Short mmCIF file of C-alpha atoms and ligand atoms in Angstrom, two decimals:
data_model
loop_
_atom_site.label_atom_id
_atom_site.label_comp_id
_atom_site.label_asym_id
_atom_site.label_seq_id
_atom_site.Cartn_x
_atom_site.Cartn_y
_atom_site.Cartn_z
CA MET A 1 0.87 85.78 -95.57
CA GLN A 2 4.62 85.72 -93.74
CA MET A 3 4.68 88.01 -91.09
CA SER A 4 8.04 89.41 -90.72
CA GLN A 5 9.71 89.42 -87.82
CA PRO A 6 9.83 92.66 -85.49
CA ASP A 7 12.84 94.87 -85.11
CA MET A 8 13.89 94.38 -81.59
CA ARG A 9 17.32 96.34 -81.86
CA GLY A 10 15.62 99.02 -79.37
CA SER A 11 15.93 96.47 -76.85
CA VAL A 12 18.69 94.93 -75.18
CA ALA A 13 19.12 91.83 -77.02
CA PRO A 14 19.51 88.28 -74.95
CA GLY A 15 22.90 87.47 -73.88
CA THR A 16 23.99 90.89 -74.08
CA VAL A 17 26.75 90.80 -71.31
CA VAL A 18 25.83 93.69 -68.95
CA VAL A 19 27.63 95.10 -65.97
CA VAL A 20 25.44 97.49 -63.62
CA THR A 21 27.39 99.12 -60.71
CA GLY A 22 25.18 99.50 -57.75
CA GLY A 23 23.03 96.55 -58.54
CA ALA A 24 22.46 95.29 -55.12
CA ARG A 25 19.81 97.92 -54.04
CA GLY A 26 17.41 100.57 -55.31
CA ILE A 27 17.41 101.49 -58.96
CA GLY A 28 20.21 99.77 -59.71
CA ALA A 29 18.73 96.40 -58.72
CA GLY A 30 15.38 97.41 -60.79
CA LEU A 31 17.53 97.72 -63.82
CA SER A 32 19.41 94.34 -63.39
CA ARG A 33 16.43 92.72 -62.82
CA TYR A 34 14.62 94.38 -66.19
CA LEU A 35 17.57 93.82 -68.08
CA ALA A 36 17.98 90.13 -66.96
CA ALA A 37 13.98 89.51 -67.53
CA GLN A 38 14.88 90.65 -71.49
CA GLY A 39 17.70 88.24 -71.66
CA ALA A 40 21.10 89.88 -70.72
CA ALA A 41 23.57 88.38 -68.68
CA VAL A 42 23.84 90.67 -65.72
CA VAL A 43 26.64 91.12 -63.54
CA THR A 44 26.47 93.32 -60.71
CA ALA A 45 29.02 95.17 -59.07
CA ASP A 46 28.20 96.87 -55.21
CA VAL A 47 29.57 97.06 -51.65
CA VAL A 48 26.78 95.31 -50.25
CA GLU A 49 24.88 92.32 -50.82
CA PRO A 50 21.41 92.19 -52.78
CA ASP A 51 18.16 92.14 -50.26
CA ASP A 52 16.67 89.24 -52.96
CA ALA A 53 19.38 87.48 -54.66
CA ASP A 54 18.29 86.80 -57.91
CA GLY A 55 19.68 83.53 -59.88
CA GLY A 56 19.84 85.19 -63.03
CA ILE A 57 21.99 87.89 -62.13
CA THR A 58 25.67 87.66 -60.73
CA HIS A 59 26.52 89.67 -57.75
CA LEU A 60 30.30 90.43 -57.23
CA ARG A 61 31.81 92.80 -54.39
CA ALA A 62 33.53 95.72 -55.74
CA ASP A 63 33.89 98.94 -54.23
CA VAL A 64 33.62 101.15 -57.99
CA SER A 65 35.86 104.12 -56.61
CA ASP A 66 38.57 102.07 -55.99
CA GLU A 67 40.94 101.34 -58.95
CA SER A 68 41.99 97.79 -58.38
CA SER A 69 38.33 96.64 -57.83
CA TRP A 70 37.45 97.93 -61.45
CA GLN A 71 40.52 95.99 -62.75
CA GLU A 72 39.48 92.64 -60.54
CA LEU A 73 35.74 93.29 -61.44
CA VAL A 74 36.73 93.45 -64.99
CA ALA A 75 38.84 90.33 -65.03
CA ALA A 76 36.18 88.30 -63.47
CA VAL A 77 33.56 89.26 -66.12
CA LEU A 78 35.69 88.58 -68.91
CA GLU A 79 36.69 84.82 -67.27
CA ARG A 80 33.15 84.22 -66.92
CA HIS A 81 31.23 85.66 -70.24
CA GLY A 82 34.26 86.16 -72.53
CA ARG A 83 33.07 90.04 -73.19
CA ILE A 84 31.31 93.08 -71.92
CA ASP A 85 29.12 94.36 -74.14
CA ALA A 86 27.70 97.42 -72.03
CA LEU A 87 28.72 99.17 -69.14
CA VAL A 88 25.61 100.85 -66.48
CA ASN A 89 27.38 103.24 -63.88
CA ASN A 90 24.42 103.60 -61.61
CA ALA A 91 26.30 103.12 -58.31
CA ALA A 92 26.37 106.69 -56.14
CA ILE A 93 26.33 108.01 -52.82
CA TYR A 94 22.66 108.87 -53.04
CA GLN A 95 20.83 107.62 -49.86
CA GLY A 96 24.32 107.65 -47.77
CA LEU A 97 23.93 111.64 -48.27
CA GLY A 98 21.47 112.07 -45.15
CA THR A 99 19.96 115.17 -44.59
CA LYS A 100 20.18 118.37 -47.08
CA ARG A 101 22.10 121.25 -46.23
CA PRO A 102 24.05 124.20 -47.37
CA PHE A 103 26.96 123.85 -49.28
CA THR A 104 28.70 125.76 -46.36
CA GLU A 105 28.59 122.85 -44.10
CA ILE A 106 29.55 120.13 -46.41
CA THR A 107 32.90 118.82 -45.07
CA VAL A 108 35.94 118.13 -47.62
CA GLU A 109 35.89 114.72 -46.62
CA GLU A 110 32.06 114.16 -47.24
CA TRP A 111 32.76 116.30 -50.78
CA ASP A 112 35.54 114.26 -51.64
CA ARG A 113 33.99 110.96 -50.94
CA VAL A 114 30.75 112.01 -52.72
CA LEU A 115 33.01 112.65 -55.94
CA ALA A 116 34.82 109.75 -55.74
CA VAL A 117 32.07 107.35 -55.63
CA ASN A 118 29.96 109.24 -58.03
CA THR A 119 32.10 110.75 -60.56
CA ARG A 120 35.57 109.32 -60.32
CA SER A 121 34.02 105.72 -60.50
CA VAL A 122 32.67 106.54 -63.63
CA TRP A 123 35.41 107.61 -65.38
CA LEU A 124 37.35 104.53 -63.67
CA GLY A 125 34.89 102.24 -64.99
CA MET A 126 34.88 103.30 -68.58
CA ARG A 127 38.88 103.15 -68.51
CA ALA A 128 38.63 99.60 -67.35
CA VAL A 129 36.20 98.24 -70.06
CA HIS A 130 37.37 100.29 -72.58
CA PRO A 131 40.40 97.63 -73.83
CA ALA A 132 37.95 94.78 -73.84
CA MET A 133 34.83 96.91 -75.88
CA LYS A 134 37.89 98.38 -78.11
CA ALA A 135 38.89 94.96 -78.92
CA GLN A 136 34.99 94.04 -79.61
CA GLY A 137 34.77 96.84 -81.90
CA ARG A 138 31.33 97.37 -80.03
CA GLY A 139 30.28 98.52 -76.70
CA ARG A 140 27.84 100.57 -74.92
CA VAL A 141 27.97 102.93 -71.72
CA VAL A 142 25.31 104.23 -69.88
CA ASN A 143 26.31 106.51 -66.86
CA ILE A 144 23.14 107.55 -64.29
CA ALA A 145 23.43 111.22 -63.66
CA SER A 146 20.73 113.45 -62.33
CA SER A 147 18.19 115.95 -63.28
CA THR A 148 19.28 117.84 -60.13
CA VAL A 149 21.92 119.16 -62.37
CA HIS A 150 19.32 120.76 -64.59
CA MET A 151 17.27 122.02 -62.04
CA GLY A 152 20.13 123.41 -59.73
CA VAL A 153 18.75 121.67 -56.76
CA PRO A 154 19.98 123.38 -53.63
CA TRP A 155 21.50 121.76 -50.21
CA PHE A 156 23.15 119.44 -52.18
CA ALA A 157 26.00 120.99 -53.72
CA HIS A 158 28.70 117.85 -53.65
CA TYR A 159 25.96 115.81 -55.05
CA THR A 160 25.22 118.06 -58.05
CA ALA A 161 28.69 118.65 -58.62
CA SER A 162 29.19 115.13 -59.06
CA LYS A 163 26.46 114.34 -61.49
CA GLY A 164 27.26 117.90 -63.45
CA ALA A 165 30.50 116.17 -63.84
CA VAL A 166 29.49 112.78 -65.07
CA ILE A 167 27.40 114.48 -67.74
CA ALA A 168 30.40 116.33 -68.73
CA LEU A 169 32.79 113.27 -68.69
CA THR A 170 30.24 111.45 -70.90
CA ARG A 171 30.48 114.23 -73.82
CA SER A 172 34.33 114.18 -73.57
CA VAL A 173 34.71 110.08 -73.59
CA ALA A 174 32.02 109.63 -76.34
CA ARG A 175 34.16 111.93 -78.68
CA GLU A 176 37.42 109.88 -77.58
CA VAL A 177 35.73 106.34 -78.13
CA GLY A 178 33.14 106.61 -80.97
CA ALA A 179 35.51 105.31 -83.39
CA ASP A 180 35.96 102.43 -81.28
CA GLY A 181 31.73 101.24 -82.04
CA ILE A 182 31.60 102.47 -78.59
CA THR A 183 29.15 104.79 -77.41
CA VAL A 184 28.80 106.64 -74.11
CA ASN A 185 25.33 108.37 -72.87
CA ALA A 186 23.96 109.67 -69.50
CA VAL A 187 20.68 109.38 -68.34
CA ALA A 188 19.20 111.98 -65.93
CA PRO A 189 16.54 110.63 -63.46
CA GLY A 190 13.96 113.09 -62.15
CA LEU A 191 12.74 111.99 -58.25
CA VAL A 192 12.66 108.30 -58.60
CA GLU A 193 10.26 107.12 -55.51
CA THR A 194 12.52 104.35 -53.83
CA ASP A 195 13.47 103.70 -49.97
CA ALA A 196 16.35 105.81 -50.65
CA THR A 197 14.30 109.07 -51.88
CA ARG A 198 11.45 108.63 -48.94
CA ALA A 199 14.43 108.76 -46.35
CA LEU A 200 15.86 111.66 -47.95
CA ASN A 201 12.60 113.94 -48.79
CA ASP A 202 9.40 114.22 -46.77
CA ALA A 203 5.63 113.04 -48.26
CA ASP A 204 4.94 116.85 -49.27
CA TYR A 205 8.21 117.30 -50.84
CA LEU A 206 7.81 113.94 -53.36
CA ALA A 207 3.91 115.28 -54.12
CA ALA A 208 4.97 118.41 -54.74
CA SER A 209 7.41 116.99 -57.25
CA ALA A 210 5.28 114.70 -58.77
CA GLY A 211 2.53 117.64 -59.23
CA ARG A 212 4.87 119.40 -61.44
CA ARG A 213 5.41 116.83 -64.38
CA ALA A 214 3.94 117.28 -67.65
CA VAL A 215 3.04 113.96 -66.62
CA PRO A 216 1.88 114.61 -63.20
CA ARG A 217 2.52 111.46 -61.03
CA ALA A 218 5.02 109.57 -59.04
CA MET A 219 8.02 108.21 -61.19
CA GLU A 220 9.05 104.77 -60.45
CA PRO A 221 11.88 102.67 -61.26
CA GLY A 222 10.36 101.00 -64.36
CA ASP A 223 10.19 104.39 -65.96
CA LEU A 224 13.72 104.45 -66.11
CA ALA A 225 14.52 100.85 -67.25
CA PRO A 226 13.56 100.71 -70.72
CA VAL A 227 15.37 103.89 -71.71
CA VAL A 228 18.47 102.15 -70.04
CA SER A 229 17.61 99.11 -72.11
CA PHE A 230 17.41 100.96 -75.14
CA LEU A 231 20.98 103.08 -74.46
CA CYS A 232 22.63 99.19 -74.17
CA SER A 233 20.88 98.06 -77.30
CA GLU A 234 22.37 97.75 -80.87
CA GLY A 235 19.55 100.22 -82.10
CA SER A 236 21.12 103.31 -80.29
CA GLY A 237 24.36 102.86 -82.16
CA PHE A 238 24.11 106.32 -83.32
CA VAL A 239 23.27 108.12 -80.43
CA THR A 240 26.24 109.13 -78.40
CA GLY A 241 27.49 112.01 -75.78
CA GLN A 242 23.81 112.54 -74.99
CA THR A 243 22.23 113.26 -71.66
CA LEU A 244 18.50 111.84 -71.78
CA ILE A 245 16.25 113.35 -68.56
CA VAL A 246 13.65 111.23 -67.87
CA ASP A 247 11.77 112.79 -65.07
CA GLY A 248 8.14 113.14 -66.40
CA GLY A 249 8.68 116.59 -68.28
CA VAL A 250 9.87 118.72 -65.79
CA ALA A 251 13.39 119.74 -67.05
CA PHE A 252 13.64 120.29 -70.89
CA SER A 253 17.11 119.91 -72.30
N1 NAD B 301 16.26 107.80 -56.38
C1 NAD B 301 16.60 108.90 -57.33
O1 NAD B 301 15.60 109.67 -57.15
C2 NAD B 301 17.53 109.27 -57.87
C3 NAD B 301 17.53 110.28 -59.06
C4 NAD B 301 18.56 110.83 -59.69
C5 NAD B 301 19.39 109.88 -59.90
N2 NAD B 301 19.41 109.05 -59.17
C6 NAD B 301 20.62 108.04 -59.39
O2 NAD B 301 20.04 106.74 -59.85
C7 NAD B 301 21.52 105.94 -59.23
C8 NAD B 301 20.82 104.78 -57.88
O3 NAD B 301 20.22 105.82 -57.17
P1 NAD B 301 19.44 105.01 -55.69
O4 NAD B 301 18.27 105.83 -55.64
O5 NAD B 301 18.92 103.61 -55.85
O6 NAD B 301 20.58 104.88 -55.02
P2 NAD B 301 20.74 103.89 -53.33
O7 NAD B 301 21.63 105.07 -52.49
O8 NAD B 301 19.86 103.59 -53.12
O9 NAD B 301 21.62 103.02 -54.21
C9 NAD B 301 22.60 102.89 -54.90
C10 NAD B 301 23.42 101.89 -54.77
O10 NAD B 301 24.97 102.18 -55.07
C11 NAD B 301 25.64 101.05 -54.01
N3 NAD B 301 27.21 101.63 -53.55
C12 NAD B 301 27.61 102.87 -52.95
N4 NAD B 301 28.97 102.99 -52.98
C13 NAD B 301 29.28 101.98 -53.41
C14 NAD B 301 30.46 101.42 -54.53
N5 NAD B 301 31.66 102.56 -53.53
N6 NAD B 301 31.10 100.42 -55.14
C15 NAD B 301 29.89 99.98 -55.18
N7 NAD B 301 28.59 100.26 -55.08
C16 NAD B 301 28.29 101.37 -54.28
C17 NAD B 301 25.05 101.16 -52.99
O11 NAD B 301 25.03 99.83 -52.16
C18 NAD B 301 23.76 100.85 -53.64
O12 NAD B 301 23.63 99.29 -53.89
C19 NAD B 301 22.83 106.79 -58.41
O13 NAD B 301 23.48 107.41 -59.38
C20 NAD B 301 21.93 108.10 -58.03
O14 NAD B 301 22.36 108.89 -57.94
C21 NAD B 301 18.76 108.65 -58.04
#
């Protein structure tokens, strides 16, 4: 008896060209490695070099808050691969936020910088890849938001505002580009145990967060990667404008 081939459209297909911003460190590095392991041609864009260079991943330097950086990045990816199938807007100021503090103590400079890196970058990125994706008649955009938006996490006002705007932007742009064959979705992770979260939160807070989950354990970068892969895949083509909360079941949308 002949076995039918399994339907693999729910994972990123080998050869898919994916740009991951902030892919040198933390969650972005984990996402990049996962997608590359599935056969994707991954290009990361970051302001720092990766700690562990992975031969299968191309690392480019780019400041995602900067318009001209995006033009150079997109030109470099198109020259190398001829197309851009998916963009994962992951880069953000998160680890660099420092200690949580009241909204009254955030300076205008900090506010503007966080909004530029966490929100303007997402708009600039979608704008930069749009001509190529439209010409292809296909594209996937995944914007990394945060469940802090849904939870109303205090002492983090610039960060939560920047991520709330990412969710709003995801919805608006999804409506504008659906007819071009492009989907735009957001993923809102809960507290992922990375070096960044361990630096920003004490152990008691991390343990309490894990205990509040319907699935009561620490969240790992590996909990996020398959969800991002799905949203970059062929099989997610009828899902757009959505925000998928991946937090083990704390906030429900
Ligand atoms: N860690 C968590 O618990 C958590 C939870 C929810 C959402 N998130 C989101 O997930 C994403 C990744 O988080 P992380 O924990 O890996 O954060 P991180 O701070 O450890 O890493 C962010 C990456 O973005 C890069 N970056 C910063 N500014 C940049 C710029 N201007 N241009 C290009 N690259 C830049 C950094 O160099 C770094 O590699 C972020 O969008 C973050 O807001 C994280």
